[in-house]
Tab-separated table of C-alpha atoms and ligand atoms in Angstrom:
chain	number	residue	atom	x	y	z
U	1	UNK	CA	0.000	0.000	0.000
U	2	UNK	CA	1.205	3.625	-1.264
U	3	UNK	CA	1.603	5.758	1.551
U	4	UNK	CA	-0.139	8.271	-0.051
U	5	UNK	CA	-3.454	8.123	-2.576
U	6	UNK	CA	-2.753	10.969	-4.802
U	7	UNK	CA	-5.415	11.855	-8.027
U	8	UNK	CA	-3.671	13.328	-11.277
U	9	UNK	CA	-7.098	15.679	-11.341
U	10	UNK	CA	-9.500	16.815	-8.132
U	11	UNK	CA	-12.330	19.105	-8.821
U	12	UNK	CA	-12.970	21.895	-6.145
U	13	UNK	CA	-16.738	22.619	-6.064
U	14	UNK	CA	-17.769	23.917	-2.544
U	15	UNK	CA	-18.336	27.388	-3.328
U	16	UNK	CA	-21.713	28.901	-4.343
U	17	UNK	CA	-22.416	26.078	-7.344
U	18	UNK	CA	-25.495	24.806	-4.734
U	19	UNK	CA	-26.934	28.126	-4.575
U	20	UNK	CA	-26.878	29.366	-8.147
U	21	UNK	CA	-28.434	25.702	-9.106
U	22	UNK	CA	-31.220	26.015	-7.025
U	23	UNK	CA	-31.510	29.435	-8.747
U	24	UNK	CA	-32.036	27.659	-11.648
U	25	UNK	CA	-34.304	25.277	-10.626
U	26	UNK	CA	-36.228	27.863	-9.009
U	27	UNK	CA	-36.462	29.716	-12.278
U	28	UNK	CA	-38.091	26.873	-13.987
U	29	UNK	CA	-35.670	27.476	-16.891
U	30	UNK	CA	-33.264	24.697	-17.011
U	31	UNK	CA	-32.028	25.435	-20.772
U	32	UNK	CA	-30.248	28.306	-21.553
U	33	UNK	CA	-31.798	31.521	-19.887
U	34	UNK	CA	-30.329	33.733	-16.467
U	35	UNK	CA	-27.514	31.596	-15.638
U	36	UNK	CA	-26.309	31.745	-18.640
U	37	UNK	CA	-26.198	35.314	-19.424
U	38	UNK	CA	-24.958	35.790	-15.872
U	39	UNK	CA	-22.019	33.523	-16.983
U	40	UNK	CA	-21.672	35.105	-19.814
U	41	UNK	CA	-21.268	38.786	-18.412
U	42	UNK	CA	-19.205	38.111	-16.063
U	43	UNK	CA	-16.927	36.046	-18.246
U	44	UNK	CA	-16.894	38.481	-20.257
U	45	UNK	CA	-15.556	40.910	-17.605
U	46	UNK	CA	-13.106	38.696	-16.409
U	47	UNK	CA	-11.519	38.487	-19.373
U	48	UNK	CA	-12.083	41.821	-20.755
U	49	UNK	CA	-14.069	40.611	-24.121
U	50	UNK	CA	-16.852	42.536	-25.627
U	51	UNK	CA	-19.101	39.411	-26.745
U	52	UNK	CA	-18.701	36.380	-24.546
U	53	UNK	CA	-21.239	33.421	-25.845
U	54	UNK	CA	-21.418	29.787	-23.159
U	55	UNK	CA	-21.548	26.667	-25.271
U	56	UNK	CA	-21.832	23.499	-24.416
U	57	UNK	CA	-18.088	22.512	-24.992
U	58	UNK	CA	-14.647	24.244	-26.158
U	59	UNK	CA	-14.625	21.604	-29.473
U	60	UNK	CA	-18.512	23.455	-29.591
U	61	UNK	CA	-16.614	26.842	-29.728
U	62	UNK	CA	-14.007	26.144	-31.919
U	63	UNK	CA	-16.051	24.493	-34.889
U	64	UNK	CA	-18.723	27.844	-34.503
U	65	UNK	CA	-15.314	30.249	-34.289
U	66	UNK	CA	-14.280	28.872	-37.473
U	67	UNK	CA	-17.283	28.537	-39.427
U	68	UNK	CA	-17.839	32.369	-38.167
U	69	UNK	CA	-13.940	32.937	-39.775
U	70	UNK	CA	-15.843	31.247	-42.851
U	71	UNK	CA	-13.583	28.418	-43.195
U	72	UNK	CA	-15.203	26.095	-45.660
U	73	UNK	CA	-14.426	22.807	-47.548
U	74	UNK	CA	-10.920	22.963	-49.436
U	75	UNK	CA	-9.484	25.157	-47.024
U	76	UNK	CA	-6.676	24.281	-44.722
U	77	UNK	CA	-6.104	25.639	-41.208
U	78	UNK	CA	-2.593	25.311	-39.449
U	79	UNK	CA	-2.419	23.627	-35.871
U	80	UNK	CA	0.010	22.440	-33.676
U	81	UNK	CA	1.195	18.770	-33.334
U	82	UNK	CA	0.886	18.641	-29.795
U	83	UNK	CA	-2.777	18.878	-28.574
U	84	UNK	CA	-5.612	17.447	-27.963
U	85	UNK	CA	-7.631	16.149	-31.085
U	86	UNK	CA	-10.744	18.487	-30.703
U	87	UNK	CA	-8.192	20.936	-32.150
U	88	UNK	CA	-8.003	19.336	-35.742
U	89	UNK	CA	-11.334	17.399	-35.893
U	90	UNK	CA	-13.521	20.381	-35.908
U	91	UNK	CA	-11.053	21.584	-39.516
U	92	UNK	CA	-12.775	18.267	-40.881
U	93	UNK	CA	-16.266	18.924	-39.506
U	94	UNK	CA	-15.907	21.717	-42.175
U	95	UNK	CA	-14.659	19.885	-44.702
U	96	UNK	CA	-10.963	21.938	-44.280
U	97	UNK	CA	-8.030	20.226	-43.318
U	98	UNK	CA	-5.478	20.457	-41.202
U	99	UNK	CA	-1.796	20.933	-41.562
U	100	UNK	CA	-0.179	20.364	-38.606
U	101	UNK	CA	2.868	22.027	-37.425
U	102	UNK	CA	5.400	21.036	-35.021
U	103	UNK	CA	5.868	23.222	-31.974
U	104	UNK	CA	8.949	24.953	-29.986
U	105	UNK	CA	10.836	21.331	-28.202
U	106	UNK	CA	11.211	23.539	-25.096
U	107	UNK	CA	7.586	25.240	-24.369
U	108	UNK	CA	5.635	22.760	-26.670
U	109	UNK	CA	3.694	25.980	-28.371
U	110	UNK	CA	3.451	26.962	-31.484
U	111	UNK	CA	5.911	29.110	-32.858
U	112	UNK	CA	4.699	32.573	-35.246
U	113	UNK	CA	7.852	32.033	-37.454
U	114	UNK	CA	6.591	28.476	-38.229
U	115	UNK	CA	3.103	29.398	-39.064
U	116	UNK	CA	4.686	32.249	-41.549
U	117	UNK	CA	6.584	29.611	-43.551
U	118	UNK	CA	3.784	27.255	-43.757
U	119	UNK	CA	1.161	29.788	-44.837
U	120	UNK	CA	3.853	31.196	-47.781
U	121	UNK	CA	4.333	28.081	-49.009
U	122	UNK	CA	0.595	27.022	-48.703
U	123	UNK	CA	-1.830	29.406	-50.266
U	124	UNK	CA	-4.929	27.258	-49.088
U	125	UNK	CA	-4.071	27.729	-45.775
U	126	UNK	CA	-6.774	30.418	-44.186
U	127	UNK	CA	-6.239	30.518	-40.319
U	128	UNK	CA	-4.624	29.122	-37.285
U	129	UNK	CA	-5.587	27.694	-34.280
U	130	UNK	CA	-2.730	28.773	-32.107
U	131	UNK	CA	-3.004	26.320	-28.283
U	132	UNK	CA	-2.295	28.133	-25.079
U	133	UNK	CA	-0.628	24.753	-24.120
U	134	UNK	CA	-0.749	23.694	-20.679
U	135	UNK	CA	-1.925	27.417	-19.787
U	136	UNK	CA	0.731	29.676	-21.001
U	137	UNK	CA	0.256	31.481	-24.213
U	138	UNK	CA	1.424	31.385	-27.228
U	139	UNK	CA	3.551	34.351	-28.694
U	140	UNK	CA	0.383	36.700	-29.849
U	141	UNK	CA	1.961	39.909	-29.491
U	142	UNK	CA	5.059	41.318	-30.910
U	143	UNK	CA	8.172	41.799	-28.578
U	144	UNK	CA	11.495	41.738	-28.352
U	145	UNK	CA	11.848	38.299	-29.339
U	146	UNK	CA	9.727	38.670	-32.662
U	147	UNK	CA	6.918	38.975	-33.909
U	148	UNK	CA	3.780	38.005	-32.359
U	149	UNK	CA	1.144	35.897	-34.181
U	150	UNK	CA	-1.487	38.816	-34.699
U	151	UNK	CA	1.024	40.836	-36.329
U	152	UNK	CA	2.064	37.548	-39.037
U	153	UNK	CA	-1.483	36.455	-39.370
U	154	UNK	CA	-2.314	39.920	-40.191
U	155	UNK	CA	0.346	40.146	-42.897
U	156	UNK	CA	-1.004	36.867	-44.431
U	157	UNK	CA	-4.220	37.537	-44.331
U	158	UNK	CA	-5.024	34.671	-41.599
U	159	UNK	CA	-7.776	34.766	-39.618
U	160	UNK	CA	-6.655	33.347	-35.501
U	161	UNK	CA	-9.117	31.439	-33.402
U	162	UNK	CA	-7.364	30.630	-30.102
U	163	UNK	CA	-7.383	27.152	-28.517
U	164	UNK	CA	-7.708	28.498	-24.717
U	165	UNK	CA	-9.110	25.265	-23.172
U	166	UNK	CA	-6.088	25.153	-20.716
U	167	UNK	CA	-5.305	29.138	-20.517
U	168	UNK	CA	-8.072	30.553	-18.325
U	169	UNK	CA	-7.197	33.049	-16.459
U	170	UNK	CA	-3.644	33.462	-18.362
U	171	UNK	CA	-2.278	36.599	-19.567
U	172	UNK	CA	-0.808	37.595	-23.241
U	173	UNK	CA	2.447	39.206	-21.647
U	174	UNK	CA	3.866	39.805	-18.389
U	175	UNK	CA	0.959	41.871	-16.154
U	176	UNK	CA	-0.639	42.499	-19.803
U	177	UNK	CA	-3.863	42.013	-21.320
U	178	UNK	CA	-5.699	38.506	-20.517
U	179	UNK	CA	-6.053	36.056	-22.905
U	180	UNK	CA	-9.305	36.404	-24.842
U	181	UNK	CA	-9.427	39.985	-24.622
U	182	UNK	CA	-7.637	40.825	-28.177
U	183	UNK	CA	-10.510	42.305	-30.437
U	184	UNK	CA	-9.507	40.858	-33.912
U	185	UNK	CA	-8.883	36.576	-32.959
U	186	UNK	CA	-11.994	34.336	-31.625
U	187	UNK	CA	-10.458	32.403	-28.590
U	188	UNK	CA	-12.692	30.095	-27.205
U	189	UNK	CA	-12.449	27.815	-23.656
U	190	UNK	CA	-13.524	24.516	-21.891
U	191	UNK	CA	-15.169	24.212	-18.834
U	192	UNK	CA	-14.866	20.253	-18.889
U	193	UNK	CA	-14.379	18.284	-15.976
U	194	UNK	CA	-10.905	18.688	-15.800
U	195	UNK	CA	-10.204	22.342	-16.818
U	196	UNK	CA	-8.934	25.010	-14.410
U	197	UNK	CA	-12.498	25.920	-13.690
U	198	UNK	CA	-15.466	23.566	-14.789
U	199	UNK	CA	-19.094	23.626	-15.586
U	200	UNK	CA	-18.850	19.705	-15.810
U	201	UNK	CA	-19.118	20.052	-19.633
U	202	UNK	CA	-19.136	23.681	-21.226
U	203	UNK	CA	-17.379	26.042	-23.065
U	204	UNK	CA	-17.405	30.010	-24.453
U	205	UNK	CA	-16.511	31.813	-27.251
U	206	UNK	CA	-14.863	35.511	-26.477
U	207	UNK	CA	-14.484	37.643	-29.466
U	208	UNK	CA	-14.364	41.524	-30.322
U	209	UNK	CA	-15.793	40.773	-33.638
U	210	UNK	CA	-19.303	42.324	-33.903
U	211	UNK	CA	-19.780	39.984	-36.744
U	212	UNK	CA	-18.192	36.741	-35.524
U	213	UNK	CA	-20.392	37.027	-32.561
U	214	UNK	CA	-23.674	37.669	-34.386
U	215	UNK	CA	-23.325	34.463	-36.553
U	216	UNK	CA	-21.949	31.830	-33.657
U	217	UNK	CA	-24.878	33.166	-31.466
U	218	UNK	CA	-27.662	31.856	-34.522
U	219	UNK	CA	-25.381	28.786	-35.195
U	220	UNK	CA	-24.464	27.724	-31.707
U	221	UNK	CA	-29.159	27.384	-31.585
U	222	UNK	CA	-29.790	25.824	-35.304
U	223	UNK	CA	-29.331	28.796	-37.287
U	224	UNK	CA	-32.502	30.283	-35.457
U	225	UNK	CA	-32.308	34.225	-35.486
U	226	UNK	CA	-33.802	34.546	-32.272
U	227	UNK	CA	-32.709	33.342	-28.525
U	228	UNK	CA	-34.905	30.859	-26.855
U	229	UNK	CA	-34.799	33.241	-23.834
U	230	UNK	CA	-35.857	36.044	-26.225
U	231	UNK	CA	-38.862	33.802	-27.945
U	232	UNK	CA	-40.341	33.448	-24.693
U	233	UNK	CA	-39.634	36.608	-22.727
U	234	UNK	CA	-40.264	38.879	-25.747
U	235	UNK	CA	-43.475	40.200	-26.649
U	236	UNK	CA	-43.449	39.170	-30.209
U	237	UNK	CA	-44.992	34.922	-30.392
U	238	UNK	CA	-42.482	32.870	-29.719
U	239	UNK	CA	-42.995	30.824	-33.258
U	240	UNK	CA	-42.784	33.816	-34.913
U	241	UNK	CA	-38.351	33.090	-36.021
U	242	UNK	CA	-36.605	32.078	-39.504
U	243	UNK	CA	-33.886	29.755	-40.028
U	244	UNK	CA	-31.021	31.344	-41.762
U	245	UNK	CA	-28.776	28.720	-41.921
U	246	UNK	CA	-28.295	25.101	-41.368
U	247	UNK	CA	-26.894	25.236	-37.472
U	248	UNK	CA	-25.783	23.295	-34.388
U	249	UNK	CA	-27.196	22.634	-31.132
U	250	UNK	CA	-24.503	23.970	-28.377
U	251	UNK	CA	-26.416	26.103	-26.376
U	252	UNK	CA	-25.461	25.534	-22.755
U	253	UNK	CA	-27.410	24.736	-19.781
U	254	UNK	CA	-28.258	27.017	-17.312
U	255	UNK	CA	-28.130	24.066	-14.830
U	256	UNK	CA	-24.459	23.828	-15.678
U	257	UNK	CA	-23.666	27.766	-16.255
U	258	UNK	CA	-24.996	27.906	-12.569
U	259	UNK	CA	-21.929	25.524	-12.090
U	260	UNK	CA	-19.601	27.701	-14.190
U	261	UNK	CA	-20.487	31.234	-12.321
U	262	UNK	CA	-19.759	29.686	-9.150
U	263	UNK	CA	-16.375	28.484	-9.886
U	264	UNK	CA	-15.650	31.704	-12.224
U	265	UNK	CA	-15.407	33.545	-8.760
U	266	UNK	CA	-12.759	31.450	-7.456
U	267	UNK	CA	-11.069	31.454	-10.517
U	268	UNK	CA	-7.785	33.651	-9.225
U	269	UNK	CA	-7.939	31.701	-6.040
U	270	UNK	CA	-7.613	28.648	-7.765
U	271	UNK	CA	-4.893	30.276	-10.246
U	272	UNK	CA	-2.902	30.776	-7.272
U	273	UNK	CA	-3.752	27.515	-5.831
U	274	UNK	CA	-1.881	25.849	-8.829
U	275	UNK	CA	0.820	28.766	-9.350
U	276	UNK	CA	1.906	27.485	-5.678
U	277	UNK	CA	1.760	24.057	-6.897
U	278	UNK	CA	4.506	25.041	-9.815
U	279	UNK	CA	6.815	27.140	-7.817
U	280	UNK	CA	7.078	24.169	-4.957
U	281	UNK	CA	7.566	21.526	-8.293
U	282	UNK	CA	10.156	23.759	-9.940
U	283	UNK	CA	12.544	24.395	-6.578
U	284	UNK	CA	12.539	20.674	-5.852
U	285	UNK	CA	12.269	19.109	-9.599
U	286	UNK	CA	15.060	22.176	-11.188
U	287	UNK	CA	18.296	20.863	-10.579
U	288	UNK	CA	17.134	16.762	-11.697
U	289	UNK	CA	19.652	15.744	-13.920
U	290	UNK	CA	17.053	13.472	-15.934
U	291	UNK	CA	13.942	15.639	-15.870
U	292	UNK	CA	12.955	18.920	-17.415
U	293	UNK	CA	10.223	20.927	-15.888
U	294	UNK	CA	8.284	23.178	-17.926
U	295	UNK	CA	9.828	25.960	-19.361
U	296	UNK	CA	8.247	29.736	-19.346
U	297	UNK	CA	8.249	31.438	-22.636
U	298	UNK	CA	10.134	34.495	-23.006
U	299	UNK	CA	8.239	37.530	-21.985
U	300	UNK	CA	6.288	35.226	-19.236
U	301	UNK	CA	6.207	35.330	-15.542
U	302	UNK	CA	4.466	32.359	-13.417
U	303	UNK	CA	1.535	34.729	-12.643
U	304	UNK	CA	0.511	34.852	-16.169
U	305	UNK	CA	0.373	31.281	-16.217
U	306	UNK	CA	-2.893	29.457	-15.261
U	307	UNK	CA	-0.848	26.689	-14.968
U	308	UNK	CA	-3.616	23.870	-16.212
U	309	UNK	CA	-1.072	21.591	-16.596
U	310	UNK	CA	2.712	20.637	-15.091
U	311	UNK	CA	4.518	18.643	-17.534
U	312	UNK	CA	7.694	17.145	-17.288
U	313	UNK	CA	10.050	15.901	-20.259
U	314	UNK	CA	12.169	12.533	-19.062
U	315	UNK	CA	15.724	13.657	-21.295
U	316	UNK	CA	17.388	11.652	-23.385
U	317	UNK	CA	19.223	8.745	-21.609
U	318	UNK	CA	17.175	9.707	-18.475
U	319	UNK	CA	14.213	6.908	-17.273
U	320	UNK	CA	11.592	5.506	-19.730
U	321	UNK	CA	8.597	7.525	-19.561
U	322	UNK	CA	5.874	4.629	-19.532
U	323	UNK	CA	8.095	2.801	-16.883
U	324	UNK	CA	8.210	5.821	-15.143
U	325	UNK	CA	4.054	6.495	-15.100
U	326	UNK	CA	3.720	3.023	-13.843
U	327	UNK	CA	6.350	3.153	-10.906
U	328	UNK	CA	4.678	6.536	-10.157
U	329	UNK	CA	1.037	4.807	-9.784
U	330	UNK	CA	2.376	1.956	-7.871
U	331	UNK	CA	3.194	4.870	-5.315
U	332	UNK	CA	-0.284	6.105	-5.254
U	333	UNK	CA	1.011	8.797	-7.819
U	334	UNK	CA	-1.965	10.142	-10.502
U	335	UNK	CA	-0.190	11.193	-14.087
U	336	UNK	CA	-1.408	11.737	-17.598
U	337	UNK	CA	0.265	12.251	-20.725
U	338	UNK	CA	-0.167	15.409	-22.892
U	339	UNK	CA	-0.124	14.660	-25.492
U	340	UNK	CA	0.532	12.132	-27.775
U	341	UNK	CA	1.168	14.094	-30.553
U	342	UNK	CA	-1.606	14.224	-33.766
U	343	UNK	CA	0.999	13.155	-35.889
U	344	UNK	CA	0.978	10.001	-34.406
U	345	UNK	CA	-2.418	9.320	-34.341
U	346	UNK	CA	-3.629	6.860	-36.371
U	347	UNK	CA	-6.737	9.117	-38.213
U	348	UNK	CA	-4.227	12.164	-39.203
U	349	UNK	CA	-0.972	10.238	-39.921
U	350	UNK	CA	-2.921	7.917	-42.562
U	351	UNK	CA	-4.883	10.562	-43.954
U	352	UNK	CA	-2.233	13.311	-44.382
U	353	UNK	CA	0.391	10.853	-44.565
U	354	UNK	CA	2.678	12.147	-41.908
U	355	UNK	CA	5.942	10.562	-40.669
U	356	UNK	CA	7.473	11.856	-36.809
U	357	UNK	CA	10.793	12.706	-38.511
U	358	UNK	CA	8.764	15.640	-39.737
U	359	UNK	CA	8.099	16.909	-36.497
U	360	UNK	CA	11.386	16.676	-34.536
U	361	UNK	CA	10.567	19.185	-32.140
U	362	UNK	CA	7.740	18.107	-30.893
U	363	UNK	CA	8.703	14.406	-30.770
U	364	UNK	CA	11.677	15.661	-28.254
U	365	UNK	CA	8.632	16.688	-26.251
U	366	UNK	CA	6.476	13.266	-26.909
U	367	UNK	CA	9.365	10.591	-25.954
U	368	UNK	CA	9.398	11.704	-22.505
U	369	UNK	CA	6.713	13.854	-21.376
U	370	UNK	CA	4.279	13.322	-18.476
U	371	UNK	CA	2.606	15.550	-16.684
U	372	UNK	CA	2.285	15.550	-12.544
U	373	UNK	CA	-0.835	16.959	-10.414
U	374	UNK	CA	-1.288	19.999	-10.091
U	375	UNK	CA	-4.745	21.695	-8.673
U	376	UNK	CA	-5.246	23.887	-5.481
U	377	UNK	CA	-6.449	21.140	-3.167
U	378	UNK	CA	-2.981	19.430	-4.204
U	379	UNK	CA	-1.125	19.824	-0.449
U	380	UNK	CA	2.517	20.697	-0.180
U	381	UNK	CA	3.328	17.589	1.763
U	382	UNK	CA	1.871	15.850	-1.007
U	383	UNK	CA	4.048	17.931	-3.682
U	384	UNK	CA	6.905	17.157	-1.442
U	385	UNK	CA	6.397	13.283	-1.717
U	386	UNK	CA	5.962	13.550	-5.561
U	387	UNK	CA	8.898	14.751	-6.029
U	388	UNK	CA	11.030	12.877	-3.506
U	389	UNK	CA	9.314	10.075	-5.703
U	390	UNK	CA	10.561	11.225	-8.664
U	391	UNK	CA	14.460	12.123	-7.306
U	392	UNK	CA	14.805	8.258	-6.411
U	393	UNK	CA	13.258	7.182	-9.804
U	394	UNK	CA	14.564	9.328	-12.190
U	395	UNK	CA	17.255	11.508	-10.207
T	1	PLP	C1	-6.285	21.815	-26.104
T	1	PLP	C2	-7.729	21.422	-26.024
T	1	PLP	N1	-8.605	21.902	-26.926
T	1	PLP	C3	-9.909	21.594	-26.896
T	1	PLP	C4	-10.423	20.754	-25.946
T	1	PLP	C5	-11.872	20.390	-25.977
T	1	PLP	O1	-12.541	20.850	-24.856
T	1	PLP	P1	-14.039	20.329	-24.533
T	1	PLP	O2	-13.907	19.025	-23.846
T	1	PLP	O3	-14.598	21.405	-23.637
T	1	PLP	O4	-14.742	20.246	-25.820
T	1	PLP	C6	-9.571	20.221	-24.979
T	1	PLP	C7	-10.106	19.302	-23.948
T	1	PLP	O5	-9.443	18.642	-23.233
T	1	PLP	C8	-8.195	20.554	-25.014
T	1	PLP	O6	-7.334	20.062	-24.118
């Protein structure tokens, strides 16, 4: 028996998610009505967009973000190797495809310089789904190290939706503007299970785009041009509403956005909750010859970090990493693996043909990563016996 019992994920839910769901049953509106727009406000607030819209799911607000782009069939959209499918699947929902890139071997994100070089040499190419991997964001604006992604997408003409399922709240530069705020990209984030705060399932699209946000709210409710809320609150007959367009059903819950508001107002508390979590991983796990710990982009501080996820890279000659994950769980020890890379999956490699010598920076990341706990119920004595764990098995 492990002397400790430690979960790679624990969800914190005892703030006021009982009292905002009784709200809702109260209300008798369990579909998408007061919660909901409550959620959306305040998300909106939070992270300083003008049009915040709750789906059902983040792979919800992605495939509405890029149908709003108007990505159609033929197209191609750029992504990085190393996420999590829902990335790439919704390109195909489309009919698009996508051409995946490899990503920076130290910070696993993708790099602006790459996405410039793919999108000259590939004139189908019409946007990019940048990932704010593990939490930390990408290099959207221009500094001292290059330039950032708005500035090369807007040179080529691409349009950006931003993969933020792990990056909420996470900041675009040191003490600079959050991520979701910027006015021209559609970034859109999960609320699953798992995330850094959770609805259960649920997601949102935050965009400055007037437009954008007019066309995913019809699309994300059939490609009705008027709000269920609206059709039966409004004075004008509720049947009385066209159909402009064949459209989805991602509307969210107000059962579950009652679940979401709640944990949106612990969402700094649980930042630093997890920020804690790194800073006690990195003194112990910094100087271990055979591990990496994750790196910080340039231009990053740990407090513009949600830190979603803490993943470690087993180097070259160092311990295997599956042997590792197993001698980790037979010590009680919770890990997970993100990811393994699209390029080796099975439905993109065939399809696209695609070969891992083509992505050699991201397969530096893939043969050895794993990531540890990390969430603000995580205890320091429990940090401390991770990584005493890991300095006897891979030290
Ligand atoms: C990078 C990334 N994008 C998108 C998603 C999809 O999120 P959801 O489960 O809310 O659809 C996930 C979920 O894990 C993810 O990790």
């Amino acid at each position: 028996m492990p002397a400790l019992k430690i979960p790679f994920a624990k969800v914190v839910c005892d703030g006021r998610e009982l009292q905002y769901i009784r709200e809702a049953l109260a209300s008798g509106w369990l579909t998408t009505a007061g919660q909901c727009r409550a959620f959306e406000e305040a998300f909106g607030r939070a992270v300083n967009a003008v049009h915040a819209l709750a789906v059902n799911s983040c792979t919800a607000a992605l495939h509405l973000a890029l149908e709003a782009a108007g990505v159609t069939a033929g197209d191609e959209v750029i992504v990085p190797a190393l996420t999590f499918t829902a990335t790439a699947e919704v390109v195909r929902y489309l009919g698009a495809d996508p051409v995946i890139a490899d990503v920076d071997g130290e910070t696993g994100l993708l790099k602006p310089e790459t996405v410039r070089d793919l999108a000259r040499a590939r004139p189908r190419i019409k946007a990019v789904i940048p990932v704010h991997y593990g939490g930390q964001s990408v290099r959207m604006l221009t500094d001292e190290t290059g330039p950032g992604l708005l500035e090369t997408a807007r040179e080529l003409g691409l349009k950006i939706i931003e993969d933020a399922a792990h990056a909420f709240p996470a900041r675009y530069r040191a003490g600079g503007p959050a991520v979701g705020s910027l006015a021209e990209t559609i970034c859109c984030f999960s609320f699953y299970a798992n995330k850094t705060i959770t609805s259960g399932e649920g997601g949102l699209l935050a965009t400055g785009s007037a437009e954008a946000a007019r066309r995913a709210r019809i699309m994300r409710m059939h490609g009705i041009d008027r709000e269920v809320w609206d059709r039966f609150t409004a004075k004008t007959p509720s049947w009385q509403y066209d159909v402009v367009a064949p459209g989805y059903k991602y509307n969210l819950s107000d059962v579950l956005a009652a679940i979401g508001r709640a944990q949106l107002e612990r969402a700094e508390e649980f930042r630093r909750g997890r920020e804690r979590c790194a800073r006690r991983y990195l003194a112990a796990l910094g100087n271990m010859k055979n591990l990496a710990p994750p790196r910080l982009r340039a231009g990053l501080t740990s407090a513009d970090h949600s830190w979603h996820l803490f993943p470690v890279v087993s180097r070259p000659g160092g311990p295997d990493r599956d042997r590792l994950i197993e001698e980790l769980a037979a010590r009680g020890i919770g890990t997970s693996v993100h990811y393994r890379p699209l390029h080796r999956m099975k439905s993109y490699a065939e399809r696209y043909r695609l070969s891992p010598e083509a992505f050699p920076e991201t397969e530096k990341i893939w043969a050895g990563t794993f990531s540890l706990p990390i969430y603000p119920a995580l205890t320091d004595e429990e940090i401390d016996y991770i990584c005493a764990a890991l300095a006897d098995l891979a030290g």
